[in-house]
Amino acid sequence: MTDAGSAITAHDVRKNYGGPAGGAGLNGFDLQVGKGSVCGLLGPNGAGKTTAVRILSTLLDMDAGRASVAGFDVRRQGRQVRERIGLVGQYAAVDEVLTGRQNLVMFGRLNRLPAAAAARRADELLERFSLAGAARRPASGYSGGMRRRLDLAASLIVSPPVLFVDEPTTGLDPAARQEVWTAVRELVDAGTTVLLTTQYLEEADRLADRVCVLAAGRVVAEGTPDELKSALGGDRIDLVLSGPEDTEAARAVAARIASGEPDVDRTAHRIGIPVAGRVRALIRLATELNEAGIEPEDLALRRPTLDEVFLHLTGGTPATGTAAGRADPADAVAAAAPQEASG
Amino acid sequence: MDTVPADASRPPVPAPPPAPSRIGRALADAWTITLRDLNHWALRPGAVVVGWLFPVMTVLMFGGLFGGAITTPGPGGYFEFLMPGMFALAMLFGLETTMMAVTTDAAKGVTDRFRSLPMSSSAVVLGRCAADMLNSVVGLVVLAGTGLLLGWSWHGGRGSALTALGLLLLLRFALLWVGIFIGLAASGPEAVTAVQILVWPVGFLSAVFVDPATMPAWLGAAAAWNPLSATAAAVRDLFGNPGFAGETWAAQHAELLAVAWPVLLTAVFLPLSVRRFRRLRS
Ligand SMILES: Nc1ncnc2c1ncn2[C@@H]1O[C@H](COP(=O)(O)OP(=O)(O)O)[C@@H](O)[C@H]1O
Ligand SMILES: [Mg+2]
C-alpha cells in the first residue's frame, strides 16, 4: 500500500512521556490504514493505543517520526487534520451538565455549522443513535452506553472522512457494547475510514478489516484475523492431565510432536500444543502418551483462538491464566515477520 | 430501522459556510462557549446562585459578628467600610469558579474534544473569560443590592462608581488567568479544594476586614501590599466610603496599585496559561 492510498500513515513514531516513570508511550510505531477501511489497533493496557490516537488526532506531539491523516501532516497541518477527523476518546467527552441535544448543537456550532443547520443535524443524529427520547435530558443522567453513543454522535457531526475510536466499549455491558458496535459498523458500511483501538479480540474481529497488534509501543504483528491465526502455526491440541505428576513427561511427549513450543499451564495441568498435521498428530500423541503410561483427562483438537494469537504476539501473561508468559517482543516480531513485510 | 441517511456519514466534509475572518471566527466560537456556560446556569442554577450568595452570606456574617467590635473610620458603620472590601473579595472567590470549570473540562475530556475540533484555539479561553466575567458582574450586582439594603451606599458620582466597577472587574480579569493556569496545572480536584482554603488567608491578610496597621508589623506589611487591599482601598475611595489613611507607600498609592497589580498578574499568568495550554500537547 502506498502513502497516497492511505487515510492514515505513521512512520517510526516515537513518544516518551519522560517523568519519573520514564514511560515510553510509542517506540517506533508504524501504521498504514487504507481509505475506507477499518483498522483495529489491538493491545493490552499500556500498549500505547491512546498515545497513538492522541498523536494522530493532533492532541499530542510526537518526539520523532512522521504521521499523516487524510493526506495532511499531523504536525504541521494540524488544522486541516482536525477538519477531517472525528475523535471518540477513551472516556466519553461530553458536557455532562448540558442535555444531549445541547451538546450536539454546541459541537455543531464549533464545527462551523450555522445555527439552524446545527440544530437540524443534532436532531438527525439523536434519531440515528436512538437518543431522541433522551434528547432534552442532561447527559449526566445517561447510561454508559447512551453517553458513548452521544460521544460518537458528537464526533460525526460533519461526517469526517477519518474517525478515531479509542476503546469504545471498555466498561460497557454486553447490550451497550452491541449498540456501539452497530453504530460503528454503520459508519464502516458508509465508507468512513476508522481506526479503532481495543483490548478485545472479538471486537477487532467483528469490526476490523485488518488488525495491528500493539505491544510496548510498537506494532508487533499486522494482518487479517485469519492471517494472524496462521502466524501462530495452525491447529492446536489441548491436553489436560488429571494431576501435576505427569506434567513433565507429557510435556516431553508433546514437544516431540509439536510444530512449535507447547504452552504449559501447570496450575490447570493443561498443555497447549501447536501441531501441523491435524488428526495424524492427534493419533500420534494419543499413542505416545499411552506408551508413556500417561492417562489424559481430556484431549482435544481445535483451531487457535484469537486470544492465543494475541498472547503469543504480545508476550503477555493472560489474566485468566491459560498459557505461560512467553516470547519477548523480538520473538513476537519474528513470528509476525510475514505480515509486517506486507505493510 | 437504523438506515443511514444518504448524507449522514459519507465524506467529503460538507463545504464550510463562507469563511469569516479569523477574528470573526474566534469570536463566534467564543460565543458558543459562553452560551454553553449560560446553559449551565439555566440547567444547574444551584451552583451559580450559591456562588452569588456566598459573598452575601460572608457580608452578613462579618457585618453581624464583627461589625459591633470593629471601630471603623468615618461615619456610616461597618458596612460602609466592609462592602468595598467584600466586592474585592468576591472577585477573589471567582477564582474557584474559573478553576473548577477548567479542571472539570480537562478531567471529563471536554478540553480534548475542543482541541480535536477545527475551532479557534483561543475561543475556549475567550469564552471562559466572557462567561466568568458575566458571572462576576451579576455577583457584584447581587452583592451591591445586599449592601444597599444593609445601609451601604456610594457617595461619589456615576463616573467614579463605574471606575470602581472597572477596577473590580480588572482584578477579576487578572484572577481569571490565575484560575486558568492553576486549573490547567492542577492534576485533580484536590487543587481546587486547596485554593478554596487558601482564599481565606489571602482574604484576611488584607485591608478587606480590618486596618493592616492594627496587625503585627510584618503581617501588616503583607496585608498592605495585598492586591485585594489595593483594589479595596481604591474602590472605597471611588465610592466615597470610609477607609484608612494608611502610612505605607502601598496604602497611599492604592489607585495605582489597583491597576498595576492586575496588570502584573495578567502579564505573568496569561502567557503561563497559554504555555500550559500548549503543553497539553507534550
Ligand atoms: N500522560 C502520561 N504521562 C506519563 N506516562 C504516560 C502518560 N500517558 C500514558 N503514559 C504511559 O505510556 C504508556 C502507553 O499508554 P497508553 O497510550 O495510554 O496505553 P493504552 O491506551 O494502550 O492503554 C503506558 O505505559 C502509560 O503508563
Ligand atoms: Mg488507552
XYZ file of C-alpha atoms in Angstrom, chain B residues 33-268:
236
model
C -18.525 28.506 24.590
C -20.040 31.379 26.578
C -23.501 30.182 25.657
C -22.558 26.794 26.987
C -21.881 28.341 30.392
C -25.156 30.237 30.304
C -26.882 26.935 29.587
C -25.102 25.502 32.609
C -26.571 28.305 34.708
C -30.055 27.516 33.426
C -29.721 23.753 33.922
C -27.930 23.850 37.258
C -28.958 27.145 38.805
C -27.983 25.904 42.263
C -24.247 26.108 41.665
C -24.199 29.571 40.194
C -26.697 31.006 42.697
C -24.669 29.652 45.601
C -21.670 31.366 44.029
C -23.548 34.657 44.064
C -24.969 34.221 47.559
C -21.754 33.159 49.236
C -20.308 36.688 49.391
C -23.698 37.896 50.630
C -23.524 35.374 53.420
C -19.989 36.448 54.206
C -21.096 40.073 54.448
C -23.928 39.191 56.807
C -21.627 37.022 58.905
C -18.815 39.518 59.234
C -21.081 42.507 59.474
C -23.198 40.805 62.109
C -20.452 39.146 64.122
C -17.612 41.641 63.981
C -19.383 44.793 62.970
C -20.036 45.785 66.552
C -16.482 45.101 67.680
C -14.614 46.856 64.932
C -14.348 50.586 65.032
C -14.439 51.972 61.573
C -13.086 55.214 60.354
C -15.681 57.769 59.419
C -19.444 57.665 59.728
C -21.807 55.052 58.310
C -20.911 51.975 60.332
C -19.043 48.820 59.470
C -20.959 48.021 56.292
C -19.895 51.308 54.713
C -16.336 50.199 55.272
C -16.821 46.498 54.635
C -18.699 46.495 51.331
C -15.909 47.706 49.020
C -13.588 45.123 50.566
C -16.221 42.472 50.058
C -16.569 43.420 46.416
C -12.852 42.810 46.012
C -13.056 39.566 47.989
C -15.933 38.392 45.787
C -13.580 38.798 42.813
C -11.122 36.507 44.595
C -13.876 33.964 45.237
C -14.447 33.938 41.489
C -11.082 32.210 41.170
C -12.729 28.995 42.348
C -15.422 29.213 39.675
C -12.801 29.528 36.958
C -10.572 26.795 38.324
C -13.448 24.409 38.845
C -14.660 24.894 35.277
C -11.171 24.410 33.832
C -10.291 21.292 35.852
C -13.691 19.713 35.250
C -13.405 20.183 31.498
C -9.903 18.736 31.497
C -10.899 15.776 33.669
C -14.006 14.950 31.618
C -12.137 15.068 28.330
C -14.162 18.056 27.131
C -10.987 20.102 26.722
C -9.547 17.382 24.483
C -12.742 17.267 22.469
C -12.471 21.035 21.896
C -8.834 20.637 20.964
C -9.703 17.998 18.386
C -12.127 20.359 16.619
C -11.182 22.789 13.878
C -12.261 25.624 16.146
C -10.255 28.695 17.037
C -7.807 27.709 19.757
C -8.261 30.955 21.667
C -12.047 30.556 21.738
C -12.108 28.135 24.662
C -10.316 30.658 26.832
C -12.163 33.688 25.446
C -15.498 32.006 26.058
C -14.469 31.037 29.578
C -13.388 34.624 30.129
C -16.687 36.119 28.945
C -18.807 33.688 30.950
C -16.838 34.215 34.148
C -16.811 37.994 33.778
C -20.567 37.931 33.250
C -20.932 35.738 36.297
C -18.926 38.228 38.339
C -20.941 41.208 37.115
C -24.155 39.529 38.257
C -22.460 38.609 41.537
C -21.435 42.229 42.080
C -24.971 43.438 41.392
C -26.399 40.980 43.903
C -23.802 41.945 46.465
C -24.310 45.671 45.909
C -28.060 45.188 46.291
C -27.470 43.486 49.625
C -25.147 46.294 50.648
C -27.765 48.906 49.827
C -30.301 47.049 51.975
C -27.818 46.965 54.857
C -27.143 50.671 54.757
C -24.128 50.851 52.475
C -24.242 53.385 49.700
C -21.941 55.084 47.235
C -21.423 58.769 47.537
C -19.385 59.627 44.500
C -20.698 60.365 41.046
C -21.703 57.850 38.431
C -18.318 58.165 36.761
C -16.364 57.176 39.816
C -18.808 54.342 40.546
C -18.190 52.982 37.058
C -14.448 53.387 37.545
C -14.743 51.398 40.767
C -16.670 48.678 38.914
C -13.968 48.708 36.254
C -11.212 48.232 38.840
C -13.076 45.330 40.415
C -13.570 43.623 37.067
C -9.946 44.276 36.199
C -8.950 42.359 39.311
C -11.361 39.596 38.350
C -9.865 39.502 34.863
C -6.375 39.084 36.295
C -7.526 36.361 38.671
C -9.194 34.611 35.759
C -5.781 33.887 34.310
C -4.503 32.737 37.664
C -7.506 30.399 37.803
C -6.995 29.076 34.290
C -3.313 28.493 34.950
C -3.830 26.653 38.229
C -6.791 24.809 36.740
C -4.669 23.537 33.844
C -1.673 22.786 36.039
C -3.734 21.028 38.688
C -3.783 17.291 38.481
C -7.174 16.898 40.093
C -9.970 18.323 42.186
C -7.723 18.397 45.282
C -6.124 21.521 43.902
C -9.493 23.233 43.790
C -10.015 22.405 47.456
C -6.571 23.771 48.275
C -7.403 27.043 46.566
C -10.791 27.182 48.269
C -8.943 27.059 51.586
C -6.139 29.420 50.597
C -8.615 32.073 49.519
C -9.316 32.745 53.181
C -5.844 33.631 54.456
C -5.391 35.794 51.357
C -8.702 37.479 52.127
C -7.920 38.026 55.812
C -4.355 39.136 55.217
C -5.609 42.286 53.568
C -7.379 45.526 54.294
C -10.732 43.947 53.461
C -11.885 43.396 57.044
C -9.560 45.425 59.257
C -6.867 48.086 59.140
C -3.461 46.489 58.443
C -1.967 48.978 60.913
C -3.628 47.006 63.717
C -1.767 43.842 62.683
C 1.743 42.796 63.732
C 4.229 44.693 61.602
C 5.175 42.002 59.090
C 1.601 40.808 58.652
C 0.520 44.403 58.271
C 3.073 44.945 55.539
C 1.918 41.851 53.686
C -1.685 42.950 54.078
C -0.916 46.436 52.843
C 0.715 45.076 49.699
C -2.011 42.517 49.048
C -3.622 43.200 45.650
C -7.008 42.868 47.337
C -6.120 45.739 49.677
C -5.205 47.970 46.782
C -8.466 47.329 44.962
C -10.486 47.578 48.178
C -8.883 50.906 49.117
C -9.256 52.339 45.628
C -12.888 51.275 45.470
C -13.607 52.742 48.928
C -12.184 55.986 47.744
C -14.147 55.993 44.485
C -17.416 55.092 46.203
C -16.769 57.723 48.855
C -16.782 55.094 51.593
C -14.618 55.445 54.697
C -11.154 53.871 54.608
C -7.863 54.018 56.474
C -5.352 56.720 55.916
C -2.542 54.163 55.756
C 1.042 55.231 56.312
C 2.625 52.818 53.886
C 3.526 53.641 50.331
C 1.169 50.904 49.196
C -1.762 52.396 51.068
C -1.048 55.830 49.701
C -0.893 54.638 46.126
C -3.893 52.340 46.210
C -5.316 53.525 42.863
C -2.037 52.965 41.117
C -1.633 49.530 42.654
C -5.248 48.635 41.911
C -4.290 48.933 38.261
C -0.689 47.743 38.491
C -1.348 44.527 40.401
C -3.951 43.120 37.994
C -1.846 44.167 35.016
C 1.169 42.422 36.538
C -0.830 39.300 37.395
C -2.229 39.187 33.874
C 1.193 39.741 32.350
C 2.523 36.774 34.304
